[in-house]
Coordinates of C-alpha atoms in Angstrom, one line a residue:
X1 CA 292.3 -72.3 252.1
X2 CA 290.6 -75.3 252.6
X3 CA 288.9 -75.8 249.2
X4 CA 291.6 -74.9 247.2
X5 CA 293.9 -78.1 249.5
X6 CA 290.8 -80.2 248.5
X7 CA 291.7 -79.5 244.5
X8 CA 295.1 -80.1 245.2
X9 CA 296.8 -82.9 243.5
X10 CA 298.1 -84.2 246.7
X11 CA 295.0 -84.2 248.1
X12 CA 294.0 -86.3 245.2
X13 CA 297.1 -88.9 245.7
X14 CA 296.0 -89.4 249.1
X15 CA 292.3 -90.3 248.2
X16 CA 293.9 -92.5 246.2
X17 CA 296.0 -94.5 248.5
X18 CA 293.7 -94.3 251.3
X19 CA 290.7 -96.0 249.1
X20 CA 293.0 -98.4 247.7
X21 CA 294.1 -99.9 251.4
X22 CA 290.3 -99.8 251.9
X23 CA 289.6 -101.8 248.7
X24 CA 292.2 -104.1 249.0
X25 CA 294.1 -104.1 252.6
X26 CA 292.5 -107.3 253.9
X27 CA 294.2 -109.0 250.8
X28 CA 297.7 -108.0 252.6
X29 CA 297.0 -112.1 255.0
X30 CA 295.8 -113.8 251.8
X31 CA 298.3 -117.4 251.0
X32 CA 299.0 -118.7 247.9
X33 CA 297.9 -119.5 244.9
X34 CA 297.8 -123.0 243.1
X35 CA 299.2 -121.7 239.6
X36 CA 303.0 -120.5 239.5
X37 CA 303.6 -119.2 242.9
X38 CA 305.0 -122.3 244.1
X39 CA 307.6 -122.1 240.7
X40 CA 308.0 -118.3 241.0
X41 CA 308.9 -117.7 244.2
X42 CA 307.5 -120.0 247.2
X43 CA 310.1 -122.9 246.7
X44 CA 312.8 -120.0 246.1
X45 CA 312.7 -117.9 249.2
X46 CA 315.9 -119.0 250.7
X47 CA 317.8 -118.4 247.3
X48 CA 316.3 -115.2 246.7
X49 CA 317.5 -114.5 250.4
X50 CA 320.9 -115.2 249.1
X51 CA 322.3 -111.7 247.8
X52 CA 325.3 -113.2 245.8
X53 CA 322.4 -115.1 244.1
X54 CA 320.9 -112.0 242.2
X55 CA 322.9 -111.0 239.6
X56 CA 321.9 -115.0 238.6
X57 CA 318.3 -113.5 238.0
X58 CA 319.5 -111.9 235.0
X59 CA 321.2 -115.0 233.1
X60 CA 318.6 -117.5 233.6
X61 CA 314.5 -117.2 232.9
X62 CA 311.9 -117.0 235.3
X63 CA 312.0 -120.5 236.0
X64 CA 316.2 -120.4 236.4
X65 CA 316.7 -122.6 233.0
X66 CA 318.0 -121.1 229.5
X67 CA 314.9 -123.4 227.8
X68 CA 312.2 -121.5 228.9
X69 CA 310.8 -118.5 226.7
X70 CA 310.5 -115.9 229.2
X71 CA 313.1 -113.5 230.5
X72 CA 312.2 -111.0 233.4
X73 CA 314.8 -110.3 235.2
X74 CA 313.1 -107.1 236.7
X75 CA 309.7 -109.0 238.3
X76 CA 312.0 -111.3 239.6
X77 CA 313.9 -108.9 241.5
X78 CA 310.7 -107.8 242.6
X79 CA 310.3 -111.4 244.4
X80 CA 314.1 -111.5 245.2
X81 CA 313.0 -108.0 247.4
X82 CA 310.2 -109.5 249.1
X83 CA 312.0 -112.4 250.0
X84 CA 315.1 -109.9 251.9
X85 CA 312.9 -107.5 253.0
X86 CA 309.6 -109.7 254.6
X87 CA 312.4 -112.4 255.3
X88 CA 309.8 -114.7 252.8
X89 CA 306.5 -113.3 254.6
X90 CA 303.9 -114.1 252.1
X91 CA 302.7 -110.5 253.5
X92 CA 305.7 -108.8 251.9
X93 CA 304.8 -110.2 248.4
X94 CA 300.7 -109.2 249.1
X95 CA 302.2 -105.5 250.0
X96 CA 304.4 -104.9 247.1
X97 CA 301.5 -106.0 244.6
X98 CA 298.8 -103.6 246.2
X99 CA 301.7 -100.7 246.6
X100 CA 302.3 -101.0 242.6
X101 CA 298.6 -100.7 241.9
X102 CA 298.1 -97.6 244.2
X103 CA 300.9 -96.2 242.4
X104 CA 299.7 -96.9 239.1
X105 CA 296.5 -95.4 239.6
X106 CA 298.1 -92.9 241.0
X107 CA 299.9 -92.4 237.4
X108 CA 296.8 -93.4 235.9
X109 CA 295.3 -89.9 237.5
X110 CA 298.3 -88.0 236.3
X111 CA 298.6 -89.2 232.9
X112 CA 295.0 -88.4 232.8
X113 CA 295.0 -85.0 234.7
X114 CA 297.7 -84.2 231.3
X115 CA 295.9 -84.9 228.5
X116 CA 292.6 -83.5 229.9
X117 CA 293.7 -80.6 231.7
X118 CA 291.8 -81.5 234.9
X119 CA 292.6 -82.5 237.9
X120 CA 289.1 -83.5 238.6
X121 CA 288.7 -85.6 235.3
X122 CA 292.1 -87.3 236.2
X123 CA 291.3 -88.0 239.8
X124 CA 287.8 -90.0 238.2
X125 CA 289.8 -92.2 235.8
X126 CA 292.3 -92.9 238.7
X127 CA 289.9 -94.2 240.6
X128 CA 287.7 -95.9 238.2
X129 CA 291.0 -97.6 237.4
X130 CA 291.6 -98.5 240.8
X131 CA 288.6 -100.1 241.7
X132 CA 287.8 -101.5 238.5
X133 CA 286.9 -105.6 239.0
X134 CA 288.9 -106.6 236.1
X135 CA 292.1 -105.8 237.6
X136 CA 291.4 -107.8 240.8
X137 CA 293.5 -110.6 239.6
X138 CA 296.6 -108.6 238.9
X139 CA 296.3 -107.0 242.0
X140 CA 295.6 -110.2 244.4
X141 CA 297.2 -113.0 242.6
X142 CA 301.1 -112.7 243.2
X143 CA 302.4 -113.2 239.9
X144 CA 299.9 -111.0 238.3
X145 CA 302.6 -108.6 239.2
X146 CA 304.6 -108.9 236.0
X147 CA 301.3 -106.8 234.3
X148 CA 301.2 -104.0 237.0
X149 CA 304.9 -103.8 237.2
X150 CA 305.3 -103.3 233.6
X151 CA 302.5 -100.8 233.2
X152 CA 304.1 -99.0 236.3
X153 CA 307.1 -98.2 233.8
X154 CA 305.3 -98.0 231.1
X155 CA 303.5 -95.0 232.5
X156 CA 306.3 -93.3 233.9
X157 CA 308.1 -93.5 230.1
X158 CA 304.6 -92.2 228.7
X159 CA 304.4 -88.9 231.2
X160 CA 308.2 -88.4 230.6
X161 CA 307.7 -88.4 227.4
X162 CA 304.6 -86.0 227.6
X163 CA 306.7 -83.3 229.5
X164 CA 309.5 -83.6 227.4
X165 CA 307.2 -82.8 224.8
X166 CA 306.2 -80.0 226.7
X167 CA 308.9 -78.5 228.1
X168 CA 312.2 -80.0 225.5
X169 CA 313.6 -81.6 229.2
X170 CA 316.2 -83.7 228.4
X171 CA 316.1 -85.0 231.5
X172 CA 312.6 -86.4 231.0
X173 CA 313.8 -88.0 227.7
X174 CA 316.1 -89.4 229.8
X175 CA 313.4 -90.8 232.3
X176 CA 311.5 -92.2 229.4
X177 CA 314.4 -94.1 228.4
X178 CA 315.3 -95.5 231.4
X179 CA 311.8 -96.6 232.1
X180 CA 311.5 -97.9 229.0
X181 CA 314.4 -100.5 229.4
X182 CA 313.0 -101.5 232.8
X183 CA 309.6 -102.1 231.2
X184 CA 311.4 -104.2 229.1
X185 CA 313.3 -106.1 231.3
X186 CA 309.8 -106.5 233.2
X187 CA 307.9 -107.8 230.7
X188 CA 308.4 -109.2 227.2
X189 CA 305.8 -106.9 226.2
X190 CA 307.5 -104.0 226.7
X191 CA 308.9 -103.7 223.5
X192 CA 305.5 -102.4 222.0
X193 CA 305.6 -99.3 224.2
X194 CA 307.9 -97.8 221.5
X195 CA 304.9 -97.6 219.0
X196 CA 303.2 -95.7 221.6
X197 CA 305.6 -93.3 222.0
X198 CA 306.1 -92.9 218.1
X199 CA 302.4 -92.0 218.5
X200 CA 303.3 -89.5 221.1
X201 CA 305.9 -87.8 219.3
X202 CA 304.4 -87.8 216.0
X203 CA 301.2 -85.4 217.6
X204 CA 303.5 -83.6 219.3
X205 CA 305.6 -80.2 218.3
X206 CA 308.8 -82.5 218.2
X207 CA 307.1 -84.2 215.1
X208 CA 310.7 -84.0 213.4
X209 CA 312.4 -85.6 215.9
X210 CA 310.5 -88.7 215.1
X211 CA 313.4 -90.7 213.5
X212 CA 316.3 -89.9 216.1
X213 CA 314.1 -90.8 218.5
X214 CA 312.7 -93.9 217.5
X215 CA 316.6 -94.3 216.2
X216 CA 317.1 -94.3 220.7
X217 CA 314.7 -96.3 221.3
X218 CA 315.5 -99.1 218.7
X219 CA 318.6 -99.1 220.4
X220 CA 317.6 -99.2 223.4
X221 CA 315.1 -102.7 222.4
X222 CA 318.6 -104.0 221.6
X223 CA 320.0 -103.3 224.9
X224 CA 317.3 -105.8 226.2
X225 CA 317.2 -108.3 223.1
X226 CA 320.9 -108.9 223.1
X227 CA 321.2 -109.9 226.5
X228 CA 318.4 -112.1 226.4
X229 CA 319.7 -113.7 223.2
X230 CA 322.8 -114.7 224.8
X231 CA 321.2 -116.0 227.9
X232 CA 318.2 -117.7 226.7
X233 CA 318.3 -120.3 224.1
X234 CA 314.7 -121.6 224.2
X235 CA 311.7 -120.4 222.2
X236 CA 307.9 -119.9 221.6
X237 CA 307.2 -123.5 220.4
X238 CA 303.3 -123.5 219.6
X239 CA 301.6 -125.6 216.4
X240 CA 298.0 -124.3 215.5
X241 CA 295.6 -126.7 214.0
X242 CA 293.6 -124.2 211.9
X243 CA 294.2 -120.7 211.7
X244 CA 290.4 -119.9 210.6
X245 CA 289.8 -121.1 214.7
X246 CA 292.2 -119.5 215.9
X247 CA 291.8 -116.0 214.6
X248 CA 288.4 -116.6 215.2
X249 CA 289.1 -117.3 219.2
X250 CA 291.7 -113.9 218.6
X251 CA 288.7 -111.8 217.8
X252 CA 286.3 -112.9 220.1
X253 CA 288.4 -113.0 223.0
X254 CA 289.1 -109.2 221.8
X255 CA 285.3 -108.4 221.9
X256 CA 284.8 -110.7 225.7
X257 CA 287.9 -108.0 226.7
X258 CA 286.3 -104.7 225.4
X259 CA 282.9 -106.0 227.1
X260 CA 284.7 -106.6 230.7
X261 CA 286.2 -103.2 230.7
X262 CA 283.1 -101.9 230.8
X263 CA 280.5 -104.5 232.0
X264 CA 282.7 -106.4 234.2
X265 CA 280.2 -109.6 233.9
X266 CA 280.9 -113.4 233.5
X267 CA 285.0 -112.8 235.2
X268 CA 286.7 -116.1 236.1
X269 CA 289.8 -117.5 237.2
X270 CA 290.7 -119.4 233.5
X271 CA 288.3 -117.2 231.5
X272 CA 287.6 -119.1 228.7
X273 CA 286.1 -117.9 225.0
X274 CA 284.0 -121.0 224.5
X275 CA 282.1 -120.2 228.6
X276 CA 281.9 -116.1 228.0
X277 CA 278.7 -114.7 226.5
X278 CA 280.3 -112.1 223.4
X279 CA 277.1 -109.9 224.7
X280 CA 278.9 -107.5 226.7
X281 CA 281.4 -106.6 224.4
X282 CA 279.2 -106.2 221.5
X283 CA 277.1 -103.5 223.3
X284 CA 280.0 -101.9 224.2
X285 CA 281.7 -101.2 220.2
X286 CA 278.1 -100.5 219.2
X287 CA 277.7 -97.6 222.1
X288 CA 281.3 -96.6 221.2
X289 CA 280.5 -96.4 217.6
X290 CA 277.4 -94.5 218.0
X291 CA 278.5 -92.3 219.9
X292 CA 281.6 -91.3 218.1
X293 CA 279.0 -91.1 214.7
X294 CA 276.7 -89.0 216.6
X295 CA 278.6 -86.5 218.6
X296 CA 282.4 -87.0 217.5
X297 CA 285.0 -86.8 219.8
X298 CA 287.1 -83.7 222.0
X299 CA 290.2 -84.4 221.1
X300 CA 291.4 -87.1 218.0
X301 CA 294.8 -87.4 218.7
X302 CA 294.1 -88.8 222.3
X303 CA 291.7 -90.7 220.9
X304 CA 293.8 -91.5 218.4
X305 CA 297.1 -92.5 221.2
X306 CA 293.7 -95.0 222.9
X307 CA 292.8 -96.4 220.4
X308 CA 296.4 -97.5 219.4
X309 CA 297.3 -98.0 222.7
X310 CA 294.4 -100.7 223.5
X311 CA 295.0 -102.6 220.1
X312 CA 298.7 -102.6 220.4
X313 CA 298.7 -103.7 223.9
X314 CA 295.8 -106.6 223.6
X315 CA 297.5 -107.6 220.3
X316 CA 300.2 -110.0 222.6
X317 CA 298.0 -111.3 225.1
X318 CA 295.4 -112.2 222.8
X319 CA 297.3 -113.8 220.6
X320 CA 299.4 -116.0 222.9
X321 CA 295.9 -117.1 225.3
X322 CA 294.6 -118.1 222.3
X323 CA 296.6 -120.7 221.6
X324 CA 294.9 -122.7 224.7
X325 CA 292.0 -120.5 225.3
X326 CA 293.5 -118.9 228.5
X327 CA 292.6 -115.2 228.2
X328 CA 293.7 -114.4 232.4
X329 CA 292.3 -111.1 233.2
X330 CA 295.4 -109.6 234.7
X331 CA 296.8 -109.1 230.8
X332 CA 294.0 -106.2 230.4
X333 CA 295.7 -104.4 233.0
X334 CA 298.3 -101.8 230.9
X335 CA 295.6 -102.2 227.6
X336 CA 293.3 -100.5 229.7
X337 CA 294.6 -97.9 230.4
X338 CA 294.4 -97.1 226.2
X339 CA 291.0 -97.8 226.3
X340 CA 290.1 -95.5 228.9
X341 CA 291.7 -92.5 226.9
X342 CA 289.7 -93.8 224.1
X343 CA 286.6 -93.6 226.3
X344 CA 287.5 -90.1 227.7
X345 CA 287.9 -87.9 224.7
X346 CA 284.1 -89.2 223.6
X347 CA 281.9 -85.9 223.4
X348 CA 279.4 -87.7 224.8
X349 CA 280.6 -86.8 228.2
X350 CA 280.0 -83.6 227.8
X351 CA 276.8 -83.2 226.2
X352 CA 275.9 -84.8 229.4
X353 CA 277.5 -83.0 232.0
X354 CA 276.2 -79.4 230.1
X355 CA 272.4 -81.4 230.0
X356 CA 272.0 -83.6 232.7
X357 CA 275.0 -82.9 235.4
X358 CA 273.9 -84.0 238.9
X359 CA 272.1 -87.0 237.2
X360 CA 276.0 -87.9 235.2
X361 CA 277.6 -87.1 239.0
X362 CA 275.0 -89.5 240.4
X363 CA 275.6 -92.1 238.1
X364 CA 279.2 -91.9 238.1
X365 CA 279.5 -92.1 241.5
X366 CA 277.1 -95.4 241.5
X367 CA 279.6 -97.3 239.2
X368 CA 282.6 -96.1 241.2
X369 CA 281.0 -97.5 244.3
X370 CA 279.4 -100.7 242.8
X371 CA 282.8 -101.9 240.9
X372 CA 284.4 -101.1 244.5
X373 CA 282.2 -103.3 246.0
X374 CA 282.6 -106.1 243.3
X375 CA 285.9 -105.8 243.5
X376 CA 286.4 -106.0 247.0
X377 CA 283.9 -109.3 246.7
X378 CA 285.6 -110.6 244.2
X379 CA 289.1 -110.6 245.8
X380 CA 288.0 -113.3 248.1
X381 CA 288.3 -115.7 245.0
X382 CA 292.1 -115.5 245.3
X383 CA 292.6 -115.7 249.2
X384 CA 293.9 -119.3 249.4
X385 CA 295.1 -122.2 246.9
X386 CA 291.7 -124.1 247.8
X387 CA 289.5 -121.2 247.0
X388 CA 291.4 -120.2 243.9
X389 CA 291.4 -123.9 242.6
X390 CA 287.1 -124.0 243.6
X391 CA 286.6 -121.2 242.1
X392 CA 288.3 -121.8 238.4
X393 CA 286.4 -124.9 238.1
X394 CA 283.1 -123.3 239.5
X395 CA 283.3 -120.5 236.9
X396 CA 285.0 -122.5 234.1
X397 CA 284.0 -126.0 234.1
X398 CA 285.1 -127.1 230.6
X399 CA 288.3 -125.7 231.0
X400 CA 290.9 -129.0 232.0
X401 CA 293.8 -126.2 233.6
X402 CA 290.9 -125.5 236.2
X403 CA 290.5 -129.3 237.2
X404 CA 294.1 -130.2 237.2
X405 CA 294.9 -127.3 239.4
X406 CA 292.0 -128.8 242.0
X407 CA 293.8 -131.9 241.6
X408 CA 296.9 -131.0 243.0
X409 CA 295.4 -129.3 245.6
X410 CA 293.5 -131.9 246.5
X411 CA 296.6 -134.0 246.2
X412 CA 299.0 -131.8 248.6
X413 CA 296.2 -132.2 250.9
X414 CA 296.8 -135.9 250.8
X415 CA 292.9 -136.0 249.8
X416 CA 293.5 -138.5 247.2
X417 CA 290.2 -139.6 246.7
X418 CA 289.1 -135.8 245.5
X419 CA 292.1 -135.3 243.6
X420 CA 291.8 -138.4 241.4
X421 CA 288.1 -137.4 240.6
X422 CA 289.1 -133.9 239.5
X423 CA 292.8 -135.5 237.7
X424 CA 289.6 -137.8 235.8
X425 CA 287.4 -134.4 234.9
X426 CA 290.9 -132.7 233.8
X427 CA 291.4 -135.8 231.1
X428 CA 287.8 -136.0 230.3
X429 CA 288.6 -132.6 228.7
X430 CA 292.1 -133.1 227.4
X431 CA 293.1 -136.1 227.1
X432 CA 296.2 -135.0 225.5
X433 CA 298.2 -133.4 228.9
X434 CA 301.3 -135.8 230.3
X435 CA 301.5 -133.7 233.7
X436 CA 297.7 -134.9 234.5
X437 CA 298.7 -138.2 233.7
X438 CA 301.8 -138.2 236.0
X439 CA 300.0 -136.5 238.7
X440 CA 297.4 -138.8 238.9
X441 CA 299.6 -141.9 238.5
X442 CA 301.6 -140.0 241.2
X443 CA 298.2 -140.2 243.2
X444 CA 297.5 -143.8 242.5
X445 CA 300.7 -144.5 244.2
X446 CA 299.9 -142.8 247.3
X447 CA 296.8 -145.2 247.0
X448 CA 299.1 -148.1 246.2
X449 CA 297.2 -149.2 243.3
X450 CA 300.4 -149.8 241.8
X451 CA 298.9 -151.3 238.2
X452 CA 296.9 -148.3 237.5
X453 CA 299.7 -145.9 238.6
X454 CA 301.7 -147.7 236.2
X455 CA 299.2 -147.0 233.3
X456 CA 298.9 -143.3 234.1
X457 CA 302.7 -143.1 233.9
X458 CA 302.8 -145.0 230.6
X459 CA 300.2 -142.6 229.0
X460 CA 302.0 -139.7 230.1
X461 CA 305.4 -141.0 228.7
X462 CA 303.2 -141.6 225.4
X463 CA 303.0 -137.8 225.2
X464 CA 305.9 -136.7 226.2
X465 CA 308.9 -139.7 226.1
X466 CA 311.4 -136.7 227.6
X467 CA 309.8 -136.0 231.0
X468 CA 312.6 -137.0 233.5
X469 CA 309.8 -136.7 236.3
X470 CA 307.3 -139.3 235.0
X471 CA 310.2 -141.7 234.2
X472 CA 311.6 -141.6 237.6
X473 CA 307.7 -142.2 239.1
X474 CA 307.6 -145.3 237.0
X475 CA 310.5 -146.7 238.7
X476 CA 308.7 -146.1 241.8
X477 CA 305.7 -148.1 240.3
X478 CA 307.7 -150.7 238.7
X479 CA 309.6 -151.4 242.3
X480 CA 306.9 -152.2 244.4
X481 CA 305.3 -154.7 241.2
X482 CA 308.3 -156.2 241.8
X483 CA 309.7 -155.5 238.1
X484 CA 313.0 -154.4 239.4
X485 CA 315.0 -154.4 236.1
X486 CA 312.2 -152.1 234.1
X487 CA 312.6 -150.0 237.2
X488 CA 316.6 -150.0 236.9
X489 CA 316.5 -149.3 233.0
X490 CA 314.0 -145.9 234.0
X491 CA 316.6 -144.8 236.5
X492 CA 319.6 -145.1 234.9
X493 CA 317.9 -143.1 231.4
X494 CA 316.6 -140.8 234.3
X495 CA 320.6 -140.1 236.0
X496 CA 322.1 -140.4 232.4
X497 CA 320.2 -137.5 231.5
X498 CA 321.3 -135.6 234.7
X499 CA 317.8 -135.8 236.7
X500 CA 317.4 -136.7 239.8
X501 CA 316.8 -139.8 242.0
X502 CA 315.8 -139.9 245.6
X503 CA 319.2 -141.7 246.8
X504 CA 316.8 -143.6 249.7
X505 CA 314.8 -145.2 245.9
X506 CA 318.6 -145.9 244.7
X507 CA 319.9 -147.8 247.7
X508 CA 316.8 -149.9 248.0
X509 CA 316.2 -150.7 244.5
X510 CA 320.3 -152.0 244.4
X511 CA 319.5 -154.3 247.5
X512 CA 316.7 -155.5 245.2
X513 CA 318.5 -156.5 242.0
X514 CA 321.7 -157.8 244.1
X515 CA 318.9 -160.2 246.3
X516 CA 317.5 -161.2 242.7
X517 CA 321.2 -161.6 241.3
X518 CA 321.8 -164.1 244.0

């Protein structure tokens, strides 16, 4: 009785969540991060709070503004959630991120436990999934939640659509459906999952369904394009210099992606192509080749449904990080879930379970427990805003994101000394970004070396002429160099062009020009 409740799949579930708390509970009293929280949903508590608020979550983008490219309604709910339910706890937000990656893995192992047959197969890519180190930043970095959310419908849609082509449920077609709009309403992404589950259906018994079926689910893109075409009128405004360097940064970013999801060497906060040895990942395709040359694999058309899987969901992410070399980690999270089918159906699995098993259990058991430990290392990196900002420039010193990020942690810290020296490292690299600019002008300010400030300010407006923020800041810097009438002309462009002036700034800069008028 109690062997066969130890092959159960609930006992199964339960190793899963119980490894997961162990893995990652202490993450549940980590802060904030210095990249998006504050935007997302630190500075947004109260209005998330708001009830009658939420149906705005749907007409606006993530940052509430029609200008901005992305529209995800559904991981913004998530935040709205949090907010009600942990009454803005940053706990609440740390719970909800590790309670989606338990129950991913936990589809993870049933997806698996399907197109292997075994529970015991299923339960082992689970777990490797849920310990894996490359995940660490979806799971412990707040907004890595719009990657585990979306893979948490993607996998439902894929497992309703496996038993529906199974058992001809309707009801699971409806599930897939359902799941499928949510994914998309998660994540741009989600759109893609349709090619997957023309994949699906095409090696399935319901091959002739094919065209009604993708017919529903074009349809069902629609139900989440159309909406976001009428609320969003901003788009994806990029320029690429050469397009031999940038497919060129596409590929091996691919390669540095394949080599972390199995060598999970050289991670970092801002991984960067141009800091990440391509090592790794070429071992792994030449393993992956050999091995499917030399013993073939168990089943193709799971191979097959990985392989699509991994290229059709890295396609996105690699494509858009590459236009500033930021290849974050968290955007493996759903593509690796494809390769790991690809890596499953090898044979080479079990030529070495028939010829070598207890050395194969050994070995397995090894990695599980070494990327556990990594992982549970690793997580540290993302505890606080100071130790996430350290550890981005630490692990990727020539990328400028990393500096300026220190910067302005250093800078809410009132440490302006240290903030200016990393805002100087940040333009050393890029001398090309207005924000650093402002920031650091910003800084100067707080140092009241007024001229300097001014310059800053001037070489951000340079880049970017429209930036309501910087304008208003050279008002500040004008005023106290006495140059009241430049600092006049920058607030009225600034009100004119409905921004915003601190109404203290606007009361003392009038006494100013009506003393100077007398």
């Amino acid at each position: 009785m109690i062997l066969k409740q130890l092959k159960s799949t609930n006992f199964f579930i339960l190793c899963l969540i119980v490894v997961g708390f162990i893995i990652y509970g202490h993450t549940l009293w980590f802060s904030y991060s210095p990249l998006d929280d504050y935007e997302l949903f630190v500075k947004r508590v109260d209005w998330f709070r708001d009830i009658s608020n939420l149906p705005g979550l749907f007409t606006s983008s993530i940052d509430q503004s029609v200008s901005a490219p992305f529209y995800r309604p559904m991981l913004m709910m998530s935040f709205a959630m949090d907010s009600i339910l942990g009454k803005g706890s940053l706990l609440s937000f740390h719970l909800t991120n590790l309670l989606i990656h338990i129950s991913v893995s936990i589809l993870v192992f049933l997806l698996f436990r399907i197109v292997t047959n075994s529970r015991k197969t299923g339960f082992f890519w689970g777990l490797l999934f849920l310990v894996h180190p490359v995940h660490v930043q979806a799971v412990t970095w707040i907004p890595g939640r719009n990657d585990t959310l979306l893979t948490l419908y993607a996998l439902i849609a894929v497992i309703a659509l496996f038993r529906y082509c199974r058992s001809g449920s309707n009801g699971m077609l409806a599930v897939n459906i359902v799941s499928f709009i949510l994914a998309m309403y998660t994540k741009e992404q989600g759109v893609l999952l349709m090619f997957i589950f023309g994949v699906i259906i095409f090696n399935s018994k319901y091959r002739e369904q094919i065209l009604p079926l993708s017919f529903i689910w074009f349809i069902s893109c629609f139900l989440f394009i159309i909406p976001r075409k009428l609320v969003m009128t901003g788009g994806f405004i990029f320029s690429i210099a050469s397009y031999y360097d940038y497919f060129t940064q596409v590929m091996m970013a691919f390669i540095i992606s394949i080599g972390k999801l199995v060598i999970p060497l050289y991670q970092s906060v801002f991984p960067s192509v141009i800091e990440t040895p391509l090592w790794p990942g070429l071992l792994v395709i030449i393993m992956i080749i050999l091995a499917y040359f030399s013993v073939g694999v168990r089943n193709k058309r799971i191979f097959t449904l990985g392989l699509f899987w991994f290229l059709v969901m890295s396609a996105l992410p690699l494509l858009w990080g590459s236009l500033e070399d930021e290849h974050f980690e968290h955007r493996l999270y759903l593509s690796s879930i494809g390769f790991f089918l690809l890596i499953s159906q090898l044979n080479i699995w079990s030529l070495l379970t028939k010829k070598y098993p207890r050395i194969l259990q050994m070995f397995l058991v090894v990695i599980l427990i070494s990327f556990g430990a990594k992982t549970w290392i690793r997580s540290h990196t993302y505890r606080n805003e100071m130790s996430f900002a350290i550890s981005g420039v630490e692990e990727s010193p020539l990328h400028a994101k990393a500096h300026y990020l220190l910067g302005n942690v250093y800078k809410s810290k009132k440490d302006w000394q240290q903030a200016v020296r990393s805002y100087d490292q940040a333009l050393e690299i890029n001398p090309m970004n207005a924000n650093v600019f402002n920031n650091r002008g910003d800084t100067f300010l707080q140092l009241k070396v007024f001229e300097i400030a001014l310059e800053d300010f001037n070489s951000a407006l340079a880049i970017n002429p429209d930036n309501l923020e910087v304008r208003n800041n050279r008002a500040v810097a004008y005023y106290f160099l006495q140059e009241y009438d430049l600092a006049w002309t920058d607030v009225q462009l600034v009100l004119a062009n409905d921004g915003k002036v601190h109404p203290d700034f606007l009361l003392a800069l009038e006494q100013k020009l009506s003393d100077q008028s007398r």
